[in-house]
Coordinates of C-alpha atoms in Angstrom, one line a residue:
Chain A
T1 CA -0.1 0.2 -0.1
Q2 CA 1.5 3.5 -0.8
L3 CA 0.7 6.0 1.6
L4 CA 1.1 9.9 1.1
E5 CA 1.5 11.8 4.3
Q6 CA 0.6 16.0 3.5
S7 CA 1.2 18.1 6.0
P8 CA 0.4 20.6 7.7
Q9 CA -3.5 19.3 7.1
F10 CA -4.7 22.7 7.8
L11 CA -3.5 26.4 7.4
S12 CA -4.6 29.5 7.6
I13 CA -2.3 32.7 6.7
Q14 CA -2.9 36.4 5.6
E15 CA -2.9 37.5 1.9
G16 CA 0.8 38.4 0.4
E17 CA 2.2 35.5 2.8
N18 CA 4.6 32.4 2.0
L19 CA 3.9 29.0 2.4
T20 CA 4.7 25.6 1.7
V21 CA 2.9 22.5 2.3
Y22 CA 4.4 18.9 2.0
C23 CA 3.5 15.3 0.5
N24 CA 6.1 12.9 1.6
S25 CA 6.0 8.9 1.7
S26 CA 8.3 6.0 2.0
S27 CA 7.4 4.5 -1.5
V28 CA 9.3 5.7 -4.9
F29 CA 6.7 6.7 -7.6
S30 CA 7.5 7.3 -10.8
S31 CA 5.7 10.5 -11.1
L32 CA 3.5 12.9 -8.8
Q33 CA 0.8 15.0 -9.4
W34 CA -0.6 18.2 -7.1
Y35 CA -4.4 19.0 -7.6
R36 CA -6.3 21.7 -5.9
Q37 CA -9.6 21.2 -4.8
E38 CA -12.2 24.0 -4.4
P39 CA -15.4 23.6 -1.9
G40 CA -17.9 22.1 -4.0
E41 CA -16.0 20.9 -7.5
G42 CA -13.7 18.1 -8.1
P43 CA -9.6 18.2 -8.4
V44 CA -8.0 20.2 -10.7
L45 CA -4.6 18.8 -11.8
L46 CA -2.0 21.9 -11.4
V47 CA 1.2 20.0 -12.3
T48 CA 2.8 16.9 -12.7
V49 CA 6.6 16.4 -12.0
V50 CA 8.1 13.0 -13.3
T51 CA 12.4 13.5 -12.6
G52 CA 13.8 13.4 -9.1
G53 CA 14.9 16.9 -8.3
E54 CA 12.9 18.5 -11.0
V55 CA 11.2 21.9 -9.9
K56 CA 8.2 23.4 -11.7
K57 CA 6.7 26.5 -12.0
L58 CA 3.3 27.9 -12.4
K59 CA 2.9 31.7 -11.7
R60 CA 3.5 32.0 -7.6
L61 CA 3.2 28.4 -7.3
T62 CA 6.4 26.3 -7.2
F63 CA 6.5 22.3 -6.8
Q64 CA 9.5 20.3 -6.1
F65 CA 10.0 16.7 -6.5
G66 CA 12.8 15.1 -4.2
D67 CA 15.5 13.6 -5.5
A68 CA 14.6 10.2 -4.5
R69 CA 11.0 10.3 -5.8
K70 CA 9.7 10.0 -2.8
D71 CA 8.7 13.5 -1.6
S72 CA 7.4 16.8 -2.9
S73 CA 6.7 20.3 -1.7
L74 CA 4.4 23.0 -3.1
H75 CA 5.7 26.9 -2.4
I76 CA 3.0 29.5 -3.0
T77 CA 4.8 33.0 -2.7
A78 CA 2.4 36.2 -2.0
A79 CA -0.9 34.0 -1.1
Q80 CA -4.2 35.4 -2.6
P81 CA -7.2 34.4 -2.1
G82 CA -8.0 32.5 -4.9
D83 CA -5.7 30.3 -3.7
T84 CA -8.2 28.9 -1.0
G85 CA -8.7 25.0 -1.4
L86 CA -7.6 21.7 -0.9
Y87 CA -4.5 20.7 -2.0
L88 CA -4.0 16.8 -3.0
C89 CA -0.6 15.3 -4.4
A90 CA -0.7 11.8 -5.6
G91 CA 1.8 9.7 -6.3
E92 CA 1.8 7.0 -9.4
Y93 CA 2.7 3.8 -9.2
G94 CA 2.5 0.1 -11.0
N95 CA -0.3 0.7 -14.3
N96 CA -1.1 4.4 -14.3
R97 CA -2.5 3.9 -10.6
L98 CA -2.3 6.9 -8.3
A99 CA -2.5 6.7 -4.5
F100 CA -3.8 10.0 -2.9
G101 CA -2.8 12.1 0.1
K102 CA -5.7 13.5 2.2
G103 CA -4.5 17.0 1.4
N104 CA -3.4 20.4 2.4
Q105 CA -6.5 22.4 3.4
V106 CA -5.1 26.0 2.8
V107 CA -7.2 29.3 3.7
V108 CA -6.0 32.7 2.6
I109 CA -7.7 35.7 4.5
P110 CA -7.9 38.7 2.6
Chain B
E1 CA -15.5 24.5 -17.9
T2 CA -15.0 20.8 -17.1
G3 CA -15.2 18.3 -19.4
V4 CA -16.8 15.4 -17.6
T5 CA -19.9 16.0 -16.1
Q6 CA -21.5 14.2 -13.4
T7 CA -25.5 14.0 -12.5
P8 CA -27.3 14.9 -10.0
R9 CA -24.7 17.4 -7.9
H10 CA -26.6 16.2 -4.8
L11 CA -28.5 13.3 -3.6
V12 CA -30.5 12.2 -1.0
M13 CA -31.9 8.8 -0.2
G14 CA -33.2 6.4 2.0
M15 CA -31.4 3.2 2.7
T16 CA -34.1 1.4 1.0
N17 CA -33.8 3.7 -2.4
K18 CA -32.6 2.7 -5.4
K19 CA -30.8 5.5 -7.0
S20 CA -27.9 5.9 -9.9
L21 CA -24.8 8.6 -10.6
K22 CA -24.3 9.5 -13.9
C23 CA -21.1 10.7 -15.4
E24 CA -20.2 11.6 -19.1
Q25 CA -16.6 12.7 -20.2
H26 CA -16.2 14.8 -23.4
L27 CA -12.4 14.6 -23.6
G28 CA -11.8 11.5 -26.0
H29 CA -10.3 9.7 -23.1
N30 CA -10.5 5.9 -23.0
A31 CA -10.4 5.1 -19.3
M32 CA -13.1 5.9 -16.4
Y33 CA -12.9 5.9 -13.1
W34 CA -15.0 6.2 -9.7
Y35 CA -13.3 7.7 -6.5
K36 CA -15.1 8.3 -3.0
Q37 CA -14.4 11.4 -1.0
S38 CA -14.7 11.3 2.6
A39 CA -14.1 13.9 5.3
K40 CA -10.3 13.4 6.8
K41 CA -9.7 10.3 4.1
P42 CA -7.6 10.2 0.9
L43 CA -9.2 10.0 -1.8
E44 CA -10.3 6.1 -2.7
L45 CA -10.5 4.5 -5.8
M46 CA -13.6 2.4 -6.4
F47 CA -13.7 1.5 -9.6
V48 CA -11.8 1.6 -13.3
Y49 CA -12.9 1.0 -17.1
N50 CA -10.5 0.9 -19.4
F51 CA -12.3 1.0 -23.2
K52 CA -15.1 0.0 -21.7
E53 CA -14.1 -3.0 -19.8
Q54 CA -14.0 -3.0 -15.6
T55 CA -10.2 -3.9 -15.0
E56 CA -10.1 -2.7 -11.2
N57 CA -12.7 -3.5 -8.3
N58 CA -11.0 -2.2 -5.2
S59 CA -12.9 -4.1 -2.9
V60 CA -16.2 -2.3 -3.2
P61 CA -19.5 -3.5 -1.4
S62 CA -21.8 -5.0 -3.6
R63 CA -24.2 -2.2 -3.1
F64 CA -22.4 -0.3 -5.3
S65 CA -22.8 -1.6 -9.1
P66 CA -21.0 0.3 -12.2
E67 CA -22.0 0.5 -15.4
C68 CA -19.9 1.5 -18.3
P69 CA -21.7 1.1 -21.7
N70 CA -19.7 2.9 -23.6
S71 CA -16.3 4.8 -22.9
S72 CA -17.8 8.3 -22.8
H73 CA -20.5 7.2 -20.1
L74 CA -20.5 5.5 -16.6
F75 CA -23.0 4.9 -14.1
L76 CA -22.8 4.0 -10.6
H77 CA -25.8 2.1 -9.4
L78 CA -26.6 2.4 -5.9
H79 CA -29.2 0.1 -3.7
T80 CA -29.8 -0.5 0.1
L81 CA -26.9 2.1 0.8
Q82 CA -25.5 2.3 4.4
P83 CA -25.2 6.0 6.3
E84 CA -21.7 5.5 6.5
D85 CA -21.9 5.6 2.5
S86 CA -22.3 9.3 2.5
A87 CA -19.6 11.0 0.8
L88 CA -19.0 12.8 -2.6
Y89 CA -18.3 10.8 -5.6
L90 CA -15.9 11.6 -8.0
C91 CA -16.3 10.5 -11.6
A92 CA -12.5 11.2 -13.3
S93 CA -11.6 10.1 -16.5
S94 CA -8.0 9.7 -18.4
Q95 CA -5.9 8.7 -21.6
V96 CA -4.1 6.1 -20.8
R97 CA -0.8 5.5 -22.2
Q98 CA 3.0 5.1 -21.2
E99 CA 3.5 8.3 -19.6
S100 CA 1.8 9.4 -16.2
G101 CA -1.8 9.3 -16.1
E102 CA -3.4 12.6 -15.2
L103 CA -6.8 12.1 -13.9
F104 CA -9.7 15.0 -15.1
F105 CA -12.3 15.0 -12.6
G106 CA -16.1 15.7 -12.6
E107 CA -17.5 18.0 -10.0
G108 CA -18.7 15.5 -8.0
S109 CA -22.2 14.0 -6.7
R110 CA -22.3 14.4 -3.1
L111 CA -24.7 11.6 -1.6
T112 CA -26.5 11.4 1.6
V113 CA -27.9 8.3 3.0
L114 CA -30.5 9.1 5.5

């Protein structure tokens, strides 16, 4: 069983602040995906990281895949209220199978 | 606007009712999935269909019955559910290939079992 631990589970910050959330596992994944889910909606894919040590940027969001492909982090610079949501990481293993974490609930206060 | 649509968005049913959830994908994908999302739990994969054929049943109770008539449509038939089955049921699709299989989710069907 592939387990992904996301921390912190809940984070509340003021608009303009920076934040980092983490996704950790003891398993190695062929790739790792980050999704954002807003209330009443389904998750939406933000990024996929594939190579160990890879860093991808999506505007103010920076995603990093660990060198050993077991963990990942998401850093948000100058957070905006629109960044509020549940951030889910998902590790790919086997034949196109994904294991999800419980998510990081982020609230950005205006 | 999502390429995966789910209906109904909200459903309340008694334990003896029979209802169905519907999912349609407009993305030309060849795989469809049902996931269950409960509070404070990871997304749980329930069923996978590749090219209309069920390829995975993740030890789901028989009170949940999936149906995939074609590669664009997926149903989840519900009967004699339990209150603990109350959750958000998410449908997703993907294009299965050699590289990573990103999922495209619908908005979900919020199910409450009384």
